[in-house]
Coordinates of C-alpha atoms in Angstrom, one line a residue:
Chain A
M78 CA 0.0 0.0 0.0
V79 CA 1.3 3.5 -0.9
T80 CA 2.0 5.8 2.0
T81 CA 0.0 9.0 1.5
L82 CA 2.7 11.3 3.0
G83 CA 6.2 9.9 3.5
V84 CA 9.1 11.9 5.1
H85 CA 12.3 9.9 5.1
D86 CA 15.5 10.9 6.8
V87 CA 15.1 14.6 5.9
T88 CA 17.9 16.9 6.9
Y89 CA 18.1 20.7 6.2
R90 CA 20.6 23.3 7.2
Y91 CA 20.7 27.1 7.0
G92 CA 24.4 27.5 6.7
V93 CA 26.0 25.9 9.7
R94 CA 22.7 25.7 11.7
T95 CA 20.8 22.4 11.3
A96 CA 17.1 23.1 11.2
L97 CA 16.0 19.5 10.6
D98 CA 18.0 16.5 11.4
G99 CA 17.0 13.1 10.0
V100 CA 13.2 13.6 10.3
S101 CA 11.2 10.5 9.3
F102 CA 7.5 9.5 9.5
D103 CA 4.8 8.0 7.4
L104 CA 1.1 9.0 7.4
D105 CA -2.0 7.5 5.8
S106 CA -5.2 8.8 4.4
G107 CA -8.2 9.6 6.5
R108 CA -6.1 10.8 9.4
F109 CA -5.7 14.1 11.2
C110 CA -2.0 14.4 12.1
A111 CA -0.7 17.3 14.1
L112 CA 2.9 18.4 13.7
L113 CA 3.4 19.7 17.2
G114 CA 6.5 21.7 18.2
P115 CA 7.5 24.8 20.0
N116 CA 8.5 27.9 18.1
G117 CA 11.8 27.3 16.3
A118 CA 11.3 23.5 16.3
G119 CA 11.6 23.4 12.5
K120 CA 7.9 23.1 11.6
S121 CA 7.9 25.9 9.0
T122 CA 11.1 24.6 7.5
L123 CA 9.6 21.1 7.1
F124 CA 6.5 22.8 5.7
S125 CA 8.6 24.7 3.1
L126 CA 10.3 21.5 2.1
M127 CA 6.9 19.7 1.7
T128 CA 5.6 22.4 -0.5
R129 CA 8.9 22.6 -2.5
L130 CA 9.6 26.2 -1.6
L131 CA 12.9 24.7 -0.3
V132 CA 14.6 21.4 -1.4
T133 CA 16.1 18.9 1.0
D134 CA 19.8 18.7 1.6
Q135 CA 19.3 15.0 2.4
G136 CA 16.4 12.6 2.5
A137 CA 13.1 12.3 0.5
I138 CA 9.5 13.4 0.7
S139 CA 6.7 11.6 -1.1
I140 CA 3.1 12.6 -1.6
A141 CA 0.6 9.9 -2.7
G142 CA 3.6 7.8 -3.9
F143 CA 5.2 10.6 -5.9
D144 CA 8.7 11.7 -4.9
L145 CA 8.7 15.4 -4.5
E146 CA 12.2 15.8 -6.0
R147 CA 11.8 13.5 -9.0
E148 CA 8.1 14.1 -9.8
P149 CA 7.4 17.5 -8.3
R150 CA 4.4 18.3 -10.6
A151 CA 2.6 15.1 -9.8
A152 CA 3.3 15.4 -6.1
L153 CA 2.3 19.1 -5.9
A154 CA -0.9 18.4 -7.8
R155 CA -2.0 16.0 -5.0
M156 CA -1.4 18.5 -2.3
G157 CA -3.6 21.4 -0.9
V158 CA -1.8 24.0 1.1
V159 CA -2.8 26.6 3.6
F160 CA 0.0 28.9 4.6
Q161 CA 0.5 30.6 7.9
Q162 CA 0.4 34.0 6.2
Q163 CA -2.9 34.7 4.4
T164 CA -2.5 34.4 0.7
L165 CA -5.8 35.8 -0.6
D166 CA -5.9 38.7 -2.9
L167 CA -8.0 41.1 -0.9
D168 CA -8.9 43.2 -3.9
M169 CA -10.4 40.3 -5.7
T170 CA -13.9 38.8 -5.0
V171 CA -14.4 35.5 -3.3
T172 CA -15.1 33.9 -6.6
Q173 CA -12.2 35.5 -8.4
N174 CA -9.8 34.3 -5.7
L175 CA -11.2 30.7 -6.1
R176 CA -11.0 30.9 -9.9
Y177 CA -7.5 32.2 -9.8
F178 CA -6.3 29.3 -7.7
A179 CA -8.2 26.8 -9.8
A180 CA -6.4 28.2 -12.9
L181 CA -3.0 27.8 -11.2
Q182 CA -4.0 24.2 -10.8
G183 CA -4.8 24.0 -14.5
L184 CA -8.6 23.9 -14.0
S185 CA -10.9 25.9 -16.2
G186 CA -14.4 25.9 -17.7
K187 CA -17.1 23.7 -16.3
R188 CA -14.7 21.7 -14.2
A189 CA -13.4 24.8 -12.5
Q190 CA -16.9 26.2 -12.0
K191 CA -18.1 22.9 -10.5
S192 CA -15.2 22.9 -8.0
I193 CA -15.8 26.6 -7.2
D194 CA -19.5 26.0 -6.6
A195 CA -18.7 23.1 -4.3
A196 CA -16.1 25.2 -2.4
L197 CA -18.7 28.0 -2.0
D198 CA -21.3 25.5 -0.7
R199 CA -18.7 24.1 1.7
L200 CA -18.1 27.7 2.9
E201 CA -21.8 28.5 3.0
M202 CA -20.8 31.7 1.2
R203 CA -22.7 31.6 -2.1
E204 CA -24.5 34.8 -1.2
R205 CA -21.1 36.5 -0.5
S206 CA -19.3 35.2 -3.6
G207 CA -19.3 38.6 -5.3
E208 CA -17.8 40.4 -2.2
K209 CA -14.2 41.3 -2.1
A210 CA -12.1 39.1 0.2
R211 CA -11.2 42.3 2.1
A212 CA -14.8 42.4 3.4
L213 CA -14.5 39.0 5.1
N214 CA -13.4 38.6 8.7
G215 CA -10.3 36.6 9.7
G216 CA -12.2 33.4 10.3
H217 CA -14.0 33.5 7.0
R218 CA -10.8 34.3 5.2
R219 CA -9.2 31.2 6.7
R220 CA -12.1 29.0 5.9
M221 CA -12.0 30.3 2.4
E222 CA -8.3 29.5 2.1
I223 CA -9.1 25.9 3.3
A224 CA -11.9 25.6 0.7
R225 CA -9.6 27.0 -1.9
A226 CA -6.9 24.4 -1.1
L227 CA -9.4 21.6 -1.8
I228 CA -10.6 22.9 -5.2
H229 CA -8.4 20.5 -7.1
D230 CA -9.4 17.5 -4.9
P231 CA -6.0 16.8 -3.3
T232 CA -5.0 13.7 -1.3
V233 CA -3.1 15.6 1.4
L234 CA -4.1 18.9 3.0
L235 CA -1.2 20.8 4.6
L236 CA -1.9 23.6 7.0
D237 CA 0.8 25.7 8.7
E238 CA -0.5 27.1 12.0
P239 CA -3.7 28.2 10.3
T240 CA -5.4 29.5 13.5
V241 CA -2.7 32.0 14.4
G242 CA -4.3 35.4 15.0
L243 CA -7.9 34.1 15.2
D244 CA -10.3 34.5 18.1
T245 CA -11.3 31.4 20.1
G246 CA -14.6 30.8 18.4
S247 CA -13.0 30.9 14.9
R248 CA -10.2 28.7 16.1
Q249 CA -12.6 26.1 17.3
A250 CA -14.8 26.2 14.2
I251 CA -11.8 25.8 11.9
T252 CA -10.3 23.0 13.9
A253 CA -13.6 21.1 13.9
H254 CA -14.1 21.8 10.2
V255 CA -10.7 20.3 9.4
H256 CA -11.2 17.3 11.6
D257 CA -14.4 16.6 9.6
L258 CA -12.4 16.8 6.4
A259 CA -10.1 14.1 7.7
D260 CA -13.2 11.9 8.3
T261 CA -13.9 12.1 4.5
G262 CA -10.7 10.3 3.7
L263 CA -8.3 13.2 3.3
L264 CA -5.0 13.2 5.1
V265 CA -4.7 16.4 7.1
F266 CA -1.3 17.5 8.3
W267 CA -1.6 20.4 10.7
A268 CA 1.4 22.2 12.0
T269 CA 0.8 23.9 15.4
H270 CA 2.2 24.8 18.7
L271 CA -1.2 24.8 20.4
V272 CA -2.0 21.6 22.1
D273 CA -5.7 22.3 22.6
E274 CA -6.3 21.9 18.9
I275 CA -5.4 18.2 19.1
R276 CA -7.9 15.4 19.9
D277 CA -7.1 12.2 21.7
T278 CA -7.6 10.1 18.5
D279 CA -5.4 12.3 16.3
D280 CA -1.9 11.3 15.2
V281 CA 0.9 13.5 16.5
V282 CA 4.4 14.1 15.4
V283 CA 6.4 15.9 18.1
L284 CA 9.2 18.0 16.6
H285 CA 11.8 19.7 18.7
Q286 CA 15.1 21.2 17.8
G287 CA 14.8 19.7 14.3
K288 CA 14.2 16.1 15.5
V289 CA 11.2 13.9 15.8
L290 CA 10.8 13.1 19.5
A291 CA 7.6 11.1 19.2
H292 CA 5.1 9.9 16.6
D293 CA 2.0 8.2 17.9
R294 CA -1.7 8.7 18.8
A295 CA -2.2 11.7 21.0
R296 CA -3.6 9.6 23.8
N297 CA -0.5 7.3 23.7
I298 CA 1.8 10.3 23.9
A299 CA -0.2 11.8 26.7
A300 CA -0.1 8.5 28.6
G301 CA -2.9 9.3 30.9
K302 CA -1.8 12.9 31.6
P303 CA -2.9 16.1 29.8
L304 CA -1.2 16.2 26.4
V305 CA 0.2 19.7 27.2
D306 CA 2.0 18.3 30.3
A307 CA 3.5 15.4 28.3
F308 CA 4.5 17.8 25.6
I309 CA 6.2 20.2 28.0
A310 CA 8.0 17.4 29.8
M311 CA 9.2 16.0 26.5
T312 CA 10.5 19.2 25.0
S313 CA 11.9 20.7 28.2
G314 CA 13.7 17.5 29.0
Q315 CA 15.3 17.6 25.5
S316 CA 16.2 21.3 25.9
E317 CA 18.2 20.6 29.1
Q318 CA 20.3 17.8 27.4
Chain B
M292 CA -0.9 22.5 -22.8
T293 CA -4.3 23.9 -22.0
A294 CA -3.4 24.1 -18.3
Y295 CA -0.5 26.4 -19.2
F296 CA -2.7 28.9 -21.0
V297 CA -5.4 28.7 -18.3
A298 CA -2.7 29.8 -15.8
L299 CA -1.3 32.4 -18.1
R300 CA -4.8 33.9 -18.6
A301 CA -5.4 33.9 -14.8
I302 CA -2.1 35.6 -14.0
V303 CA -2.6 38.3 -16.6
F304 CA -6.1 38.8 -15.4
R305 CA -5.0 39.2 -11.8
E306 CA -2.3 41.7 -12.9
A307 CA -4.9 43.6 -14.9
M308 CA -7.2 43.7 -11.8
R309 CA -4.4 45.0 -9.7
F310 CA -3.7 47.6 -12.2
I311 CA -7.4 48.7 -12.4
N312 CA -7.6 48.8 -8.6
Q313 CA -4.5 50.9 -8.3
R314 CA -5.4 53.8 -10.5
S315 CA -2.8 56.0 -8.8
R316 CA -0.1 53.6 -10.0
F317 CA -1.4 54.1 -13.6
L318 CA -1.4 57.9 -13.2
A319 CA 2.0 57.9 -11.6
A320 CA 3.4 55.8 -14.4
L321 CA 2.1 58.4 -16.9
V322 CA 2.9 61.6 -15.0
R323 CA 6.6 60.8 -14.7
P324 CA 7.3 60.7 -18.5
L325 CA 4.9 63.5 -19.2
V326 CA 6.8 65.8 -16.8
W327 CA 10.0 64.9 -18.6
L328 CA 8.3 65.5 -22.0
V329 CA 6.6 68.8 -21.1
V330 CA 9.0 70.4 -18.6
F331 CA 12.4 68.9 -19.0
A332 CA 12.4 68.6 -22.8
A333 CA 11.1 72.2 -23.2
G334 CA 14.0 73.4 -21.1
F335 CA 16.6 71.5 -23.0
R336 CA 15.3 72.2 -26.4
A337 CA 17.4 75.3 -26.8
A338 CA 20.5 73.9 -25.0
L339 CA 20.8 70.6 -26.9
G340 CA 21.2 70.8 -30.6
L341 CA 20.7 67.5 -32.4
S342 CA 22.2 66.6 -35.8
I343 CA 20.5 64.3 -38.2
I344 CA 21.1 60.7 -37.1
P345 CA 19.3 57.5 -38.0
P346 CA 16.4 56.8 -37.9
Y347 CA 15.7 60.6 -38.3
Q348 CA 15.9 62.0 -41.8
T349 CA 15.7 65.6 -40.8
Y350 CA 16.3 67.9 -37.9
I351 CA 14.0 67.1 -35.0
T352 CA 13.1 68.8 -31.8
Y353 CA 14.3 67.5 -28.5
E354 CA 10.8 66.5 -27.5
V355 CA 10.7 64.2 -30.5
Y356 CA 14.1 62.7 -29.6
I357 CA 13.2 61.8 -26.1
V358 CA 9.8 60.1 -26.7
P359 CA 11.3 56.7 -27.4
G360 CA 13.5 57.1 -24.2
L361 CA 10.4 57.9 -22.2
C362 CA 8.6 54.9 -23.6
G363 CA 11.6 52.8 -22.4
M364 CA 11.4 54.7 -19.1
I365 CA 7.8 53.6 -18.6
Q366 CA 8.8 50.0 -19.2
L367 CA 11.9 50.3 -17.0
F368 CA 9.8 51.6 -14.1
N369 CA 7.1 49.1 -14.7
G370 CA 9.6 46.3 -14.6
M371 CA 10.9 47.6 -11.3
Q372 CA 7.3 48.0 -10.0
S373 CA 6.6 44.4 -10.8
S374 CA 9.8 43.5 -9.1
L375 CA 8.7 45.4 -6.0
S376 CA 5.4 43.7 -6.0
L377 CA 7.1 40.3 -6.3
V378 CA 9.2 41.0 -3.2
Y379 CA 6.0 42.2 -1.5
D380 CA 4.1 39.1 -2.6
R381 CA 7.0 36.9 -1.3
E382 CA 6.9 38.6 2.1
M383 CA 3.1 38.6 2.3
G384 CA 2.9 35.0 1.2
S385 CA 0.9 35.1 -2.1
M386 CA 4.1 34.3 -4.1
R387 CA 4.1 31.0 -2.2
L388 CA 0.7 30.2 -3.6
L389 CA 2.1 30.7 -7.1
L390 CA 5.3 28.7 -6.5
T391 CA 3.4 25.7 -5.1
S392 CA 1.3 25.3 -8.3
P393 CA 2.0 22.1 -10.1
L394 CA 2.9 23.9 -13.3
P395 CA 6.6 24.4 -14.0
R396 CA 8.2 27.3 -12.2
W397 CA 9.7 28.8 -15.4
W398 CA 6.3 29.0 -16.9
L399 CA 4.8 30.6 -13.8
L400 CA 7.5 33.2 -13.7
F401 CA 7.2 33.8 -17.5
C402 CA 3.4 34.3 -17.0
K403 CA 4.1 36.8 -14.3
L404 CA 6.6 38.6 -16.6
L405 CA 4.2 38.6 -19.5
A406 CA 1.4 40.1 -17.3
G407 CA 3.7 43.0 -16.3
V408 CA 4.7 43.6 -20.0
T409 CA 1.0 43.7 -21.0
V410 CA 0.4 46.5 -18.5
S411 CA 3.5 48.4 -19.5
I412 CA 2.5 48.3 -23.2
L413 CA -0.9 49.7 -22.4
Q414 CA 0.8 52.5 -20.5
V415 CA 3.2 53.3 -23.4
Y416 CA 0.3 53.6 -25.9
V417 CA -1.6 55.9 -23.5
F418 CA 1.5 58.0 -23.1
L419 CA 2.0 58.2 -26.9
A420 CA -1.6 59.3 -27.3
I421 CA -1.1 62.1 -24.8
A422 CA 2.2 63.0 -26.5
A423 CA 0.3 63.2 -29.8
G424 CA -2.1 65.6 -28.1
F425 CA 1.0 67.8 -27.6
G426 CA 1.8 67.6 -31.3
I427 CA 4.5 64.9 -31.0
V428 CA 3.3 62.5 -33.7
M429 CA 5.1 59.5 -35.2
P430 CA 4.4 57.9 -38.6
T431 CA 1.2 55.9 -38.3
I432 CA 2.9 52.7 -39.3
G433 CA 5.4 53.3 -36.5
Y434 CA 2.8 52.7 -33.9
V435 CA 2.2 49.3 -35.4
Y436 CA 5.9 48.4 -35.7
L437 CA 6.3 49.6 -32.1
F438 CA 4.3 46.7 -30.6
P439 CA 6.7 43.8 -31.1
A440 CA 9.6 46.1 -30.0
L441 CA 7.7 46.9 -26.8
V442 CA 7.0 43.2 -26.2
L443 CA 10.7 42.5 -26.5
S444 CA 12.0 45.5 -24.5
G445 CA 9.3 44.9 -21.9
L446 CA 10.3 41.3 -21.5
M447 CA 13.9 42.2 -21.1
L448 CA 13.3 44.9 -18.5
G449 CA 10.7 42.8 -16.8
A450 CA 13.2 39.9 -16.6
L451 CA 15.7 42.3 -15.1
G452 CA 13.1 43.2 -12.4
L453 CA 12.4 39.5 -11.9
F454 CA 16.1 38.8 -11.4
I455 CA 16.5 41.7 -9.0
S456 CA 13.4 40.5 -7.0
S457 CA 15.1 37.1 -6.6
T458 CA 18.1 38.7 -5.0
I459 CA 16.3 41.1 -2.6
R460 CA 15.6 39.6 0.8
Q461 CA 13.6 42.5 2.3
L462 CA 11.2 45.1 0.9
E463 CA 13.3 47.8 2.7
N464 CA 16.3 47.0 0.4
F465 CA 14.3 48.2 -2.6
A466 CA 15.4 51.8 -2.3
G467 CA 18.9 50.6 -3.2
V468 CA 17.6 49.3 -6.5
M469 CA 16.4 52.8 -7.4
N470 CA 19.8 54.3 -6.7
F471 CA 22.0 51.5 -8.1
V472 CA 19.9 50.1 -11.0
I473 CA 17.1 52.3 -12.3
F474 CA 18.8 55.7 -12.3
P475 CA 22.2 54.6 -13.7
M476 CA 20.4 52.5 -16.4
F477 CA 18.2 55.4 -17.4
F478 CA 20.8 58.2 -17.3
M479 CA 23.6 56.2 -18.9
S480 CA 21.6 55.4 -22.0
T481 CA 20.4 57.1 -25.2
A482 CA 17.1 57.9 -23.6
L483 CA 17.9 61.6 -23.1
Y484 CA 20.9 62.2 -25.3
P485 CA 22.5 60.4 -28.3
L486 CA 25.7 58.5 -28.0
W487 CA 27.7 61.0 -30.1
K488 CA 26.7 63.8 -27.8
M489 CA 27.9 61.8 -24.8
A490 CA 31.2 61.0 -26.6
E491 CA 31.9 64.7 -26.9
S492 CA 32.0 65.0 -23.1
S493 CA 33.3 61.6 -22.1
P494 CA 34.4 58.7 -24.4
L495 CA 34.3 56.4 -21.3
L496 CA 30.7 57.3 -20.6
R497 CA 29.8 56.7 -24.2
T498 CA 31.4 53.2 -24.0
I499 CA 29.4 52.5 -20.8
C500 CA 26.2 53.7 -22.4
A501 CA 26.9 51.5 -25.4
F502 CA 27.0 48.4 -23.2
N503 CA 23.9 49.3 -21.3
P504 CA 21.0 47.0 -22.3
F505 CA 18.5 49.8 -21.7
T506 CA 20.3 51.9 -24.5
H507 CA 19.5 49.1 -26.9
A508 CA 15.9 48.8 -25.7
V509 CA 15.5 52.5 -26.4
E510 CA 17.1 52.3 -29.8
L511 CA 14.9 49.3 -30.7
I512 CA 11.8 51.4 -29.8
R513 CA 13.2 54.5 -31.6
F514 CA 13.8 52.7 -34.9
S515 CA 10.5 50.8 -34.7
L516 CA 8.6 54.1 -34.2
Y517 CA 10.0 55.1 -37.6
A518 CA 9.2 51.7 -39.1
Q519 CA 12.9 50.8 -39.3
F520 CA 14.8 47.8 -38.1
N521 CA 17.8 47.9 -35.9
G522 CA 19.3 44.4 -35.9
W523 CA 22.1 45.2 -33.4
A524 CA 19.6 46.6 -30.8
L525 CA 17.4 43.6 -31.3
L526 CA 20.2 41.2 -30.8
W527 CA 21.3 43.0 -27.6
V528 CA 17.8 43.0 -26.2
I529 CA 17.3 39.3 -26.9
V530 CA 20.7 38.4 -25.4
A531 CA 20.0 40.6 -22.3
F532 CA 16.5 39.0 -21.9
A533 CA 18.0 35.5 -22.1
V534 CA 20.7 36.4 -19.5
F535 CA 18.2 38.1 -17.0
M536 CA 15.7 35.3 -17.4
A537 CA 18.3 32.6 -16.8
G538 CA 19.4 34.6 -13.7
S539 CA 15.8 34.8 -12.5
L540 CA 15.2 31.1 -13.0
I541 CA 18.3 30.3 -11.0
G542 CA 17.3 32.9 -8.4
Y543 CA 13.9 31.3 -8.0
D544 CA 15.2 27.7 -8.1
P545 CA 14.6 26.3 -4.6
A546 CA 17.8 24.2 -4.9
R547 CA 20.2 26.9 -6.1
G548 CA 18.8 30.4 -5.9
M549 CA 18.7 33.2 -3.4
V550 CA 15.3 32.0 -2.1
R551 CA 17.1 29.1 -0.6
K552 CA 19.1 31.5 1.6
V553 CA 16.0 33.2 2.9
R554 CA 14.8 31.5 6.0
A555 CA 11.3 30.1 5.4

């Protein structure tokens, strides 16, 4: 069986500083996996490598069986991405933003329109489709970015700290929405440093100082304690070494 | 192949939307050359005598001489404006959206380039229409011949902007580009004075100007406006475009370019 997202022995350096050191894990479809790590753990670097904004010094990343280095187009076509920074064009309407992204994925005509309609329904924003993105609040913009990332029907959805800067209500709504997406068979890979966004049944990869400290179900990592305590114990113990 | 053109159409449309939404940018792009044409050229008309040089077949006024240079100026500033917005997009994140598209990166960058060129050509023709209102009229066929020349010079100057954007790490560094790229390129060219005039004051300066790709972009525009062909300028523009585009592709290559050095 093909691994949906495979990261094998990935190492990356900024000059002499090692940002990622032999990072490895495999993830399957239909799962919500949190990439949990404190600030500076290497989450954004790993995210940039997965989206091919950077290329690995060593190791390999595969998406739906396609090696990101050897078959980047096939791999990227199976990936939906939501960046930490908002990437909507605020001067374009909701529909224009969705159509622009569909075109970057090579979708046009009826196929694009069908995907855009489905995205608008998912957002429950059909009546606001003609409004400029600037008119939307932070939570709606984020939801729109998530819907946009799904327009080309990807196998993997990558999200880099998507709830940063949102109020509690919006955070909870988005977290619940993305968990629902995982239930439909999508692999959701969610980078975060906020433990409360993770459920007991989620997979968790704990990243700290560029290394994977743990990869297991959240409840197993927590081992009967609150996950936040287990996470702090794990990362503070490593920092002291 | 359809996917390539779907993306091209979308990127050009987005650039056009930006352009429409930023009317002040359009006005600023026109005001700059018009001030040169109306104020600067009027002042220099008496001071700067021009002999008959190709493509001109008679004595011309200074206003007529600098029109091709001002067309080039519009494209030069437009290329740098595109470069600035690329750096901004990279800092704000929307460039990431473009670069994670499954289409080849060279095509995506070329689409971005072509979108900028389209806008600059529109600006040039509006400028020429206003210049015609001031009585500076070119042969009618020249306006037609001008189009392919503007495409090539726009691509070359846009590729230069693209290359510069790949080397700039922060938006704040952009002021340096104005001082070290745009102004020297513009003033050390044939935009404002012919090479022979420069040679009178400094043979070294004339040599530098002769090696400036912007000089050749201006000459390509100048000759095309008079329905004439300048093969040497065309060759220079094509070679410069190839060099700048290659530099841009290396700059935006995640494995080799400057983007690799920018911490994600």
